[in-house]
Coordinates of C-alpha atoms in Angstrom, one line a residue:
X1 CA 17.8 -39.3 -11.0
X2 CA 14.8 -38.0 -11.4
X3 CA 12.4 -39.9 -8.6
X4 CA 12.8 -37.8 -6.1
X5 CA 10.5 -35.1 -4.1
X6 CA 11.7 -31.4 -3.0
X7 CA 10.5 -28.8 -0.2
X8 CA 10.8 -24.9 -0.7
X9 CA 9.8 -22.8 1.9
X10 CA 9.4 -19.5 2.8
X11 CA 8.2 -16.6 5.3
X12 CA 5.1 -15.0 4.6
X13 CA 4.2 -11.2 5.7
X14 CA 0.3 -10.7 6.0
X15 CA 0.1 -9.1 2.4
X16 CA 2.4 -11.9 1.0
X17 CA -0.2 -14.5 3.0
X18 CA -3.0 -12.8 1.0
X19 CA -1.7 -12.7 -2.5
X20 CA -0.7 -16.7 -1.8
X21 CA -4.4 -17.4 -0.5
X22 CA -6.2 -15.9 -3.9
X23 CA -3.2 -18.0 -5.5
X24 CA -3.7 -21.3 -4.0
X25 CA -7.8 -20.9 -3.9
X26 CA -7.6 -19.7 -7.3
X27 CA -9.2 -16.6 -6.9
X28 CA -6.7 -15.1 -9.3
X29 CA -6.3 -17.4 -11.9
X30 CA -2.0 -17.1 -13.6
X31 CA -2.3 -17.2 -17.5
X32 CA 0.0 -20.2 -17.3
X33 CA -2.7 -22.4 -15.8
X34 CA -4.8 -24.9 -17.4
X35 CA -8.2 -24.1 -16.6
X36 CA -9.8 -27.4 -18.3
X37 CA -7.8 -29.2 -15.1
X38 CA -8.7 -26.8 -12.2
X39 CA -11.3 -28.6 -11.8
X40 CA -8.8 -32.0 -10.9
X41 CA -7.3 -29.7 -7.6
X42 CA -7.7 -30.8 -4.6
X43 CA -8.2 -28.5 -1.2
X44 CA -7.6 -30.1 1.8
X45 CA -7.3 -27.7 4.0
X46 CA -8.5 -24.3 3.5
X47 CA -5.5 -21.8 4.4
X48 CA -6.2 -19.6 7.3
X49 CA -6.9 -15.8 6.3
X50 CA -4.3 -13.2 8.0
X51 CA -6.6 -12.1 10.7
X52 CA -6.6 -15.6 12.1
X53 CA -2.9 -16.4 11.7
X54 CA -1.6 -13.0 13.7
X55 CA -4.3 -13.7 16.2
X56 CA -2.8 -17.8 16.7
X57 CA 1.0 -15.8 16.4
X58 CA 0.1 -13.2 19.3
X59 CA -1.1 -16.4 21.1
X60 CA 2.0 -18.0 20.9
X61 CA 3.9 -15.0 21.7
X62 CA 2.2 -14.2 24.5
X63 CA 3.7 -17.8 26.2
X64 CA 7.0 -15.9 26.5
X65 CA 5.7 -12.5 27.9
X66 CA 6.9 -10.6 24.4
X67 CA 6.6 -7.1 25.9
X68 CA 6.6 -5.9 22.4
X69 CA 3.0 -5.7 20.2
X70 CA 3.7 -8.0 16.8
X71 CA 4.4 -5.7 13.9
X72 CA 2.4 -4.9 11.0
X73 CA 4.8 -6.7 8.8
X74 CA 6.4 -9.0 10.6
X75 CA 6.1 -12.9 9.2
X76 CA 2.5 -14.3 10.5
X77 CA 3.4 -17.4 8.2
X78 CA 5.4 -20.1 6.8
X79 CA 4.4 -21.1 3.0
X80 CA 5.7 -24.0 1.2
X81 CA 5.5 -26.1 -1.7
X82 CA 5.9 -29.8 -2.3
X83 CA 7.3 -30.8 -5.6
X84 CA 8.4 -33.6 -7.4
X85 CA 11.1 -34.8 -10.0
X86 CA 10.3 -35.1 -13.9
X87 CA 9.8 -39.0 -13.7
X88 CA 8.3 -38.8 -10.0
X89 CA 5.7 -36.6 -10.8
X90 CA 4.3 -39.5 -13.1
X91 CA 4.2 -42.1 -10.3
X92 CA 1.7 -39.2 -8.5
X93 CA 0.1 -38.3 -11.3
X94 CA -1.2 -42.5 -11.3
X95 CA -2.0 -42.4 -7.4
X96 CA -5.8 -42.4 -7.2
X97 CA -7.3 -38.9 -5.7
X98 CA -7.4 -40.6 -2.6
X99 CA -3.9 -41.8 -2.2
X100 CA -2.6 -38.3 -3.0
X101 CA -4.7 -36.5 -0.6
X102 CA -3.2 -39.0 2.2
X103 CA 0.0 -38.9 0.8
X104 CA 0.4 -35.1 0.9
X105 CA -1.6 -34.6 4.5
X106 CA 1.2 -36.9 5.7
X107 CA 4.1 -35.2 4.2
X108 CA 2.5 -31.2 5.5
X109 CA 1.8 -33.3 9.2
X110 CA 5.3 -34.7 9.4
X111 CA 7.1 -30.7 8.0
X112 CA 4.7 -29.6 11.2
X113 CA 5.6 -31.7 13.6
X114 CA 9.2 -30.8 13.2
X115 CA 8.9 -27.5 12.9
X116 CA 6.9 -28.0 16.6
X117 CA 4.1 -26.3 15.1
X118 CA 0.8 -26.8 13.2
X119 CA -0.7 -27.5 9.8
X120 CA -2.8 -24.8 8.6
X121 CA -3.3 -25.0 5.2
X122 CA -2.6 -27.2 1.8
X123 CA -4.0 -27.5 -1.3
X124 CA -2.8 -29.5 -4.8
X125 CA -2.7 -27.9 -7.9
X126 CA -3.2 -30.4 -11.0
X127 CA -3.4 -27.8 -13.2
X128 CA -0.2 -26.6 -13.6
X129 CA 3.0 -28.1 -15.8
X130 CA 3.7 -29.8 -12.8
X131 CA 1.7 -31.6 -9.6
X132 CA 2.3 -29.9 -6.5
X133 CA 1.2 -28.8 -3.1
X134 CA 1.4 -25.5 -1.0
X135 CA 1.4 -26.2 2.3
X136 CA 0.9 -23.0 5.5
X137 CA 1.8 -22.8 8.6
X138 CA 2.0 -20.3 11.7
X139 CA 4.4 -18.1 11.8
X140 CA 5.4 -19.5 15.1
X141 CA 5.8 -22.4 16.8
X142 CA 4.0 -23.8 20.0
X143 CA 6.5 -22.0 22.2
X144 CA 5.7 -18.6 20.8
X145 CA 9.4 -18.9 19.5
X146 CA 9.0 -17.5 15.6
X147 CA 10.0 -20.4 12.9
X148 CA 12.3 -17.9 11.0
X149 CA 14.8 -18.5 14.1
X150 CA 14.3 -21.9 14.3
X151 CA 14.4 -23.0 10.6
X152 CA 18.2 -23.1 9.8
X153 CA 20.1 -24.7 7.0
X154 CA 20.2 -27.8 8.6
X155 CA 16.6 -27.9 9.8
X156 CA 15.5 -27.5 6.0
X157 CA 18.1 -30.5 5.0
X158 CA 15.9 -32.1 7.5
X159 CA 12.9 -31.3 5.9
X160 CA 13.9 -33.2 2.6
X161 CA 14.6 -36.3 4.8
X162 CA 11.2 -36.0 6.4
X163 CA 8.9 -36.4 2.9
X164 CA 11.4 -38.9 1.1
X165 CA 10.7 -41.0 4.1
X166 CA 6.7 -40.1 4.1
X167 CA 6.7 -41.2 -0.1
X168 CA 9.0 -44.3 1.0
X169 CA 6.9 -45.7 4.0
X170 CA 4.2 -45.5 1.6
X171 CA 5.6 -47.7 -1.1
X172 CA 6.6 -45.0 -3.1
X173 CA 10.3 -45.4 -5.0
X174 CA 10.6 -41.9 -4.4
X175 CA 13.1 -40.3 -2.5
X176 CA 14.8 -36.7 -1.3
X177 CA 17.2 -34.9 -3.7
X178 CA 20.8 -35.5 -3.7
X179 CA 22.3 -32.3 -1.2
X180 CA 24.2 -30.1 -4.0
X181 CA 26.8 -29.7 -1.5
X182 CA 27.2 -33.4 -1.6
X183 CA 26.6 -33.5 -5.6
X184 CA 29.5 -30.8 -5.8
X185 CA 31.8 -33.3 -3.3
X186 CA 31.0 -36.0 -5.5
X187 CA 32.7 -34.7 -8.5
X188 CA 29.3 -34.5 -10.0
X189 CA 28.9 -32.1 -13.3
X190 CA 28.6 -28.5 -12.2
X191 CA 26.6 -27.5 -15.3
X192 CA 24.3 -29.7 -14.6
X193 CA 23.5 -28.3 -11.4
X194 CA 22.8 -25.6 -12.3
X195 CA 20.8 -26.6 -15.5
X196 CA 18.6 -27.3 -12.3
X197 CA 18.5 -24.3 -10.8
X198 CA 17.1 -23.1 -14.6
X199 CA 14.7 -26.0 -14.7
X200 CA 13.0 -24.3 -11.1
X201 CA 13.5 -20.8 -12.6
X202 CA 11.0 -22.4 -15.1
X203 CA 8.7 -23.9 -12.9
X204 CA 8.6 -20.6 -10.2
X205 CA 8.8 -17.6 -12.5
X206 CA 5.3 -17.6 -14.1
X207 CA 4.0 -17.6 -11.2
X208 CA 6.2 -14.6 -9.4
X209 CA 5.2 -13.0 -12.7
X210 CA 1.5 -13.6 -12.1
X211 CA 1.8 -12.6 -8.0
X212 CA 3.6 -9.5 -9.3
X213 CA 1.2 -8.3 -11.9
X214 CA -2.2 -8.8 -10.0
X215 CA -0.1 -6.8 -7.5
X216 CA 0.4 -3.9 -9.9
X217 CA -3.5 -4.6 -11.0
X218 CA -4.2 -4.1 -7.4
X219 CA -1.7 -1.7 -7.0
X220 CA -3.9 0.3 -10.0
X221 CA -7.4 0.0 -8.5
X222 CA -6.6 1.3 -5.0
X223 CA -4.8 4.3 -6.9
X224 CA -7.9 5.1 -9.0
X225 CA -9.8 5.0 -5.3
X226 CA -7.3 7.4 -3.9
X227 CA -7.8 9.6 -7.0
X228 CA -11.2 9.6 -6.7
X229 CA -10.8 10.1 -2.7
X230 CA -8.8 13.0 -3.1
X231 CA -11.0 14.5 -6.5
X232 CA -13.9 14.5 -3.8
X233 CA -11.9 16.4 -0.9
X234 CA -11.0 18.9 -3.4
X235 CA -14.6 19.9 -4.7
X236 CA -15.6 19.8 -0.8
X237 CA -12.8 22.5 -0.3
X238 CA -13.6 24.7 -3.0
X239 CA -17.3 24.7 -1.8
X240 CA -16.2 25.2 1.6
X241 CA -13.8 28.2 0.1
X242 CA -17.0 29.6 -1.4
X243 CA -18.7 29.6 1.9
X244 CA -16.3 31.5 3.7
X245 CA -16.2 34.0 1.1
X246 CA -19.9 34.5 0.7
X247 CA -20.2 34.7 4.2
X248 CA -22.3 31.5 4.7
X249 CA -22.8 29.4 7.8
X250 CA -20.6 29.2 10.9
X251 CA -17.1 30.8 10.0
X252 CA -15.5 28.5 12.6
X253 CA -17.2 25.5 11.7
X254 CA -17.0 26.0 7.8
X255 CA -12.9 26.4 8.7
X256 CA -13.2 23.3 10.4
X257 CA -14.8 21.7 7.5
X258 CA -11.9 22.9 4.9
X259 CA -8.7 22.3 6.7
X260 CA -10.4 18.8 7.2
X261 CA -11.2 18.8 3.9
X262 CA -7.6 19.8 2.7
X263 CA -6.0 17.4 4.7
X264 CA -7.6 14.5 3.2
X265 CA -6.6 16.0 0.1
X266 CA -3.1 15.7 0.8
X267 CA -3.3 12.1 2.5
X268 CA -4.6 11.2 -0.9
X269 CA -2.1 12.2 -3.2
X270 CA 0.6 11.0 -0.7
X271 CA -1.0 7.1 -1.0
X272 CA -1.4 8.2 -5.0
X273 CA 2.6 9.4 -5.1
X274 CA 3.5 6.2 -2.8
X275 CA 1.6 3.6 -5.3
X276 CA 2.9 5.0 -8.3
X277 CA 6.2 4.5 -7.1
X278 CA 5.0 0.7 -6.0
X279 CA 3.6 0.2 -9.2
X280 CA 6.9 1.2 -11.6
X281 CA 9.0 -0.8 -9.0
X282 CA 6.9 -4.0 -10.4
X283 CA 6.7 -3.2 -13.8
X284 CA 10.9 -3.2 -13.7
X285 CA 10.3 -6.7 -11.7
X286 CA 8.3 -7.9 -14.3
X287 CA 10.1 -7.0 -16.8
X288 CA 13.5 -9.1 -15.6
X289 CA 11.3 -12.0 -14.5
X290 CA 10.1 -11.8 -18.2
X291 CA 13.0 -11.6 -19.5
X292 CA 14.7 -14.1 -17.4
X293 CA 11.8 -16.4 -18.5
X294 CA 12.2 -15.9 -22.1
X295 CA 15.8 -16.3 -21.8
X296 CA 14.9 -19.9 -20.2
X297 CA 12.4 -20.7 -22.3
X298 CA 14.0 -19.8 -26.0
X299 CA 14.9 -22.7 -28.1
X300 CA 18.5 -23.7 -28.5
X301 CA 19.3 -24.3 -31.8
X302 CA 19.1 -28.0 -33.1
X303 CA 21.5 -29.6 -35.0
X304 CA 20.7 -31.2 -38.5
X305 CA 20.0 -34.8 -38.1
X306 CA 22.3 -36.9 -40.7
X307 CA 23.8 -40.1 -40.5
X308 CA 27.7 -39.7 -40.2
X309 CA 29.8 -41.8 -40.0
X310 CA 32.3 -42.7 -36.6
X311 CA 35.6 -43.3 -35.8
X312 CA 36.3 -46.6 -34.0
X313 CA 36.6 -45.4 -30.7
X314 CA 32.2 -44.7 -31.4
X315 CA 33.0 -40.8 -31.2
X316 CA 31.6 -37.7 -32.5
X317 CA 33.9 -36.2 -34.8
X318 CA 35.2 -32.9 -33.5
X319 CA 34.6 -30.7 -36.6
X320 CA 30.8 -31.6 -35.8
X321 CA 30.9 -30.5 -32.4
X322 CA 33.0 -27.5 -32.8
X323 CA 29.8 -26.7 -35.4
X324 CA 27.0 -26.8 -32.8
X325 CA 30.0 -24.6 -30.0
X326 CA 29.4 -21.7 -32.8
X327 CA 25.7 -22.5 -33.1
X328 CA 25.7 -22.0 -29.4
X329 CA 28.0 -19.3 -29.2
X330 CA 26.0 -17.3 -32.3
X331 CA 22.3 -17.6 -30.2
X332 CA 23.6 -16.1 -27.4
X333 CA 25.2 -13.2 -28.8
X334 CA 22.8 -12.5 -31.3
X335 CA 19.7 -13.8 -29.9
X336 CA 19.9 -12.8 -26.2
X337 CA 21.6 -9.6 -27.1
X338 CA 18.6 -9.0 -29.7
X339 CA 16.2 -9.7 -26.2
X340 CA 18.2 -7.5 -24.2
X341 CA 18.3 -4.6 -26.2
X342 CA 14.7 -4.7 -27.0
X343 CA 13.7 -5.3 -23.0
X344 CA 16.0 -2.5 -22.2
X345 CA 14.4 -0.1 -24.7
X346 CA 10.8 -1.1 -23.7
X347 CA 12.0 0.0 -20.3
X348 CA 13.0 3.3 -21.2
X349 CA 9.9 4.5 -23.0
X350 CA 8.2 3.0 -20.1
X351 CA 10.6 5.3 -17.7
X352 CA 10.1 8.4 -19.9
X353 CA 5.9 8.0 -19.6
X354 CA 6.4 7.6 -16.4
X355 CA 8.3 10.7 -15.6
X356 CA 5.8 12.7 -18.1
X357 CA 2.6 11.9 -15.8
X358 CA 4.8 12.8 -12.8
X359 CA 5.7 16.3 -14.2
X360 CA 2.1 16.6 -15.1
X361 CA 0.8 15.6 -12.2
X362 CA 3.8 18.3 -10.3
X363 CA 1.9 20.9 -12.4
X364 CA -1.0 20.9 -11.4
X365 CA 0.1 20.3 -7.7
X366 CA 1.8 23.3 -8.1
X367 CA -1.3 25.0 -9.8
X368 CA -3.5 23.9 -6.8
X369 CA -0.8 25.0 -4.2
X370 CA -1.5 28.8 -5.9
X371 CA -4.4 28.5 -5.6
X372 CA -4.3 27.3 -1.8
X373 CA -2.3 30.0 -0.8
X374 CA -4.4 32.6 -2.8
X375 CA -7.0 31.2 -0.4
X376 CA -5.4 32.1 2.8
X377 CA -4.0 35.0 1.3
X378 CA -7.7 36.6 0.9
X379 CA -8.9 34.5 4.6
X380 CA -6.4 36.4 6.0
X381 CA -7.9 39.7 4.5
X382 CA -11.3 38.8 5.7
X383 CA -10.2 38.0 9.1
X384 CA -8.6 41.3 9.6
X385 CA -11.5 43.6 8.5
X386 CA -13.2 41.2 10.8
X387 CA -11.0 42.3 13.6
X388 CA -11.1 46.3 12.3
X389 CA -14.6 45.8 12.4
X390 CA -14.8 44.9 15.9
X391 CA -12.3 47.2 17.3
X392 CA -14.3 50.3 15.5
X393 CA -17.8 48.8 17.2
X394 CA -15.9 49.0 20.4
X395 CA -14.8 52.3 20.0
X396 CA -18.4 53.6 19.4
X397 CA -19.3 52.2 21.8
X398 CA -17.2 53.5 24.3
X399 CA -17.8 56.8 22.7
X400 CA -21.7 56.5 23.0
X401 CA -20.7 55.9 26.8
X402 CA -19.1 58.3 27.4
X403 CA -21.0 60.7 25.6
X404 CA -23.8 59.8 28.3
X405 CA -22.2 60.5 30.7
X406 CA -20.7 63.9 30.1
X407 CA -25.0 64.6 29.1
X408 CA -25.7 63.5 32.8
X409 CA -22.7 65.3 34.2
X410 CA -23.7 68.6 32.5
X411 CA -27.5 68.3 32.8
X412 CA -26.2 67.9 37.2
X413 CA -24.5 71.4 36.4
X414 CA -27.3 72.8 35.0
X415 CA -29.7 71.7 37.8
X416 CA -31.6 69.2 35.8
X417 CA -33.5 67.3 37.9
X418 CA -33.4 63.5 36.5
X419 CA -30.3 64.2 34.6
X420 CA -29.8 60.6 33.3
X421 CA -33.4 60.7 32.0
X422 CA -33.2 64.8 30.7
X423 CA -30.2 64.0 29.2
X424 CA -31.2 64.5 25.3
X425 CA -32.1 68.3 26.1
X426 CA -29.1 68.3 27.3
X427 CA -27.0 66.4 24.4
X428 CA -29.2 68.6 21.9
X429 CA -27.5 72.0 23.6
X430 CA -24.1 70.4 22.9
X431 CA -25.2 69.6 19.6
X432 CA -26.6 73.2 18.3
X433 CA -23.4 74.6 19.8
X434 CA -20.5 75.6 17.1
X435 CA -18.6 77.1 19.4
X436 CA -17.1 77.3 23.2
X437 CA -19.1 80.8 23.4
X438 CA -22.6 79.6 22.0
X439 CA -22.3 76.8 24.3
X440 CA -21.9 78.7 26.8
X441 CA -25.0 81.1 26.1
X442 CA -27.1 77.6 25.2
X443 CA -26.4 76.2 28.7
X444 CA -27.4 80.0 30.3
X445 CA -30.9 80.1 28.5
X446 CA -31.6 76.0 29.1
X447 CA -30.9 77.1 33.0
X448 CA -33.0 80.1 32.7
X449 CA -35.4 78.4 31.0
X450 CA -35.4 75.6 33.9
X451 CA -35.7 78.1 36.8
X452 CA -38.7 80.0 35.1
X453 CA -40.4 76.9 34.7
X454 CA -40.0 75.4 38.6
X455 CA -41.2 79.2 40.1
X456 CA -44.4 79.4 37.4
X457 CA -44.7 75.2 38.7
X458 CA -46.4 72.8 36.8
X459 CA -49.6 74.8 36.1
X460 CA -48.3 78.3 35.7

């Protein structure tokens, strides 16, 4: 039976609440969607933006004194999705635009209200294989207890009750889907539950694969940005590196500058190392989701039509169905192996371009890391002829000082009156002598020369 209506739902992280925004508001538009038909969805209420959906969580939270700040990636969210069985979704497909809208505010209400929490967002897509809403809700409830505690096994059983008796109080032959734990009690055919677990594969793959490769897209851009970033830091540095070594500006400020400089550097290529790794974790998503998909989606091979003749009993004859068992049996060892094989190879070459940009981009790490530590290497030479510098200035000068004084000290011996402002006859006497005797004799005649000149006095 096929009338029925289904609810999935899930925790969303901020990033997660993001990606299923652009998704809903079809801001990024999946190549599996019909764009003629975007036109035909419906937003009824616009889903709140991260920002708002922490702030209404830490509101919550705050009811129950959380001593504890709410972390970056904790679940700000609850996402779902109302769908609908093959021959259901034609009964809402012939509901006017009006009637839908109604219909699906009073499912999203009714999910709220049990959950003990509010409706935040929902919006129909009608261009899609399949009509369907995403619903979104708080993270946590109206007692600031978080929904991913609350919402057990049996509280999303419930939630299945909750819109087959929304769809059936509005005239609607449509109700839940039969529990698989009570199909499996039934004796019901187990291949056929899975077949649908395969038929939502179908419907929720293209659209993981879409999510996951505007995440690598993204994923790109802001490593290009970091590139750029830490391109930018680097010619800073080496200017700053020629600054120091041409002596220009403020040596401490210009060191400021370039360990500033550097470390931006670095910052940069750790967010470029960290989404490379991000991005080859989603192309190996992708590829399994693709594969899974084309596994799904591959035609099984049909049987020649012909009229045969049947037994009595009205049965197929068993020669004819043993032919379609090896019909099976030959696609999936041939053609799925093919798929395989060609999936895993396309992964390898992938693998082995990736590892050659990673040894490229070790190169030149390495070659900038040389070069770093040539850097300090010669800073480290500069600063200590800087230092050798100073201590010799410090040692003539001392030496100056001293020189004075042993000038005033000797010009005192020799009777000088003034000495500290005589001193350069004095110094000039120690500088003309060559030897202990000449000094000797030098300082005799400067006295001698002294004494003639106070007896004869100042106009003799």
């Amino acid at each position: 039976m096929s009338l029925t209506v289904s609810i999935r739902i899930r925790r969303l992280t901020a990033s997660k609440a993001i990606g299923q925004n652009r998704h809903d508001l079809r801001q990024a538009i999946p190549g599996y969607v019909n764009q003629e038909r975007t036109a035909d969805n419906d937003i009824i209420l616009v889903p709140a933006n991260p920002t708002t959906l922490r702030q209404t969580c830490s509101e919550r939270r705050a009811q129950r004194h959380c001593q504890r700040i709410l972390k970056s990636n904790a679940a700000i969210a609850m996402g779902g999705i109302i769908t609908f069985g093959t021959e259901a979704q034609a009964v809402i497909q012939a509901l006017s635009k009006a009637d839908q809208r109604a219909m699906y505010l009073s499912v999203g209400q009714q999910l709220a209200e049990r959950l003990n929490t509010t409706l935040t967002g929902l919006v129909v897509h009608n261009d899609e294989a399949a009509p369907h809403a995403h619903f979104q809700m708080p993270g946590y409830d109206r007692d600031g207890v978080p929904l991913s505690k609350t919402v057990t096994r049996e509280v999303t059983s419930q939630l299945q009750d909750i819109a087959g008796q929304v769809l059936a109080a509005q005239g609607l032959n449509i109700t839940r889907g039969k529990a698989k734990q009570e199909r499996v009690k039934d004796g019901e055919d187990r291949s056929k539950i899975i077949h649908r677990s395969v038929q939502q594969l179908h419907e929720d793959l293209p659209a993981e694969i879409a999510a996951a490769e505007q995440r690598r897209a993204e994923a790109e851009r802001e490593a290009e940005e970091a590139e750029k970033k830490r391109e930018k830091n680097a010619c800073l540095a080496a200017k700053a590196k020629e600054d120091l070594e041409a002596g220009r500006g403020d040596v401490e400020k210009v060191q400021k500058r370039l360990k500033a400089y550097e470390r931006r550097q670095a910052e940069a290529e750790k967010q470029i190392k960290a989404l490379e790794q991000e991005q080859t974790d989603l192309e190996v998503a992708i590829a399994r989701k693709q594969k899974t998909a084309g596994h799904i989606q591959g035609e099984m091979p049909q049987l020649v039509s012909a009229k045969k003749l049947l037994s009595k009993n009205l049965t197929v004859a068993p020669e004819d169905l043993a032919d379609y068992h090896q019909q099976v049996a030959g696609y999936i060892r041939d053609t799925i192996a093919a798929k395989v094989e060609s999936a895993v190879q396309a992964e390898k070459a992938r693998i082995v371009q990736r590892e050659q940009a990673v040894r490229a981009k070790e190169s030149q790490l390495n070659g900038q890391e040389a070069e770093l530590q040539a850097w300090h290497e010669t800073l480290n030479t500069r600063e200590n002829r800087l230092k050798n510098h100073d201590d010799v200035y410090a040692e003539n000068t001392r030496l100056k000082q001293r020189l004075e004084t042993v000038g005033m000290r000797v010009g005192s011996i020799l009777g000088i009156h003034n000495a500290s402002m005589n001193r350069g006859k004095v110094l000039r006497a120690v500088e003309s002598a060559s030897s202990m005797a000449s000094f000797q004799k030098a300082l005799a005649e400067q006295k001698l020369s002294l004494e003639v000149n106070r007896r004869n006095g100042p106009g003799g």
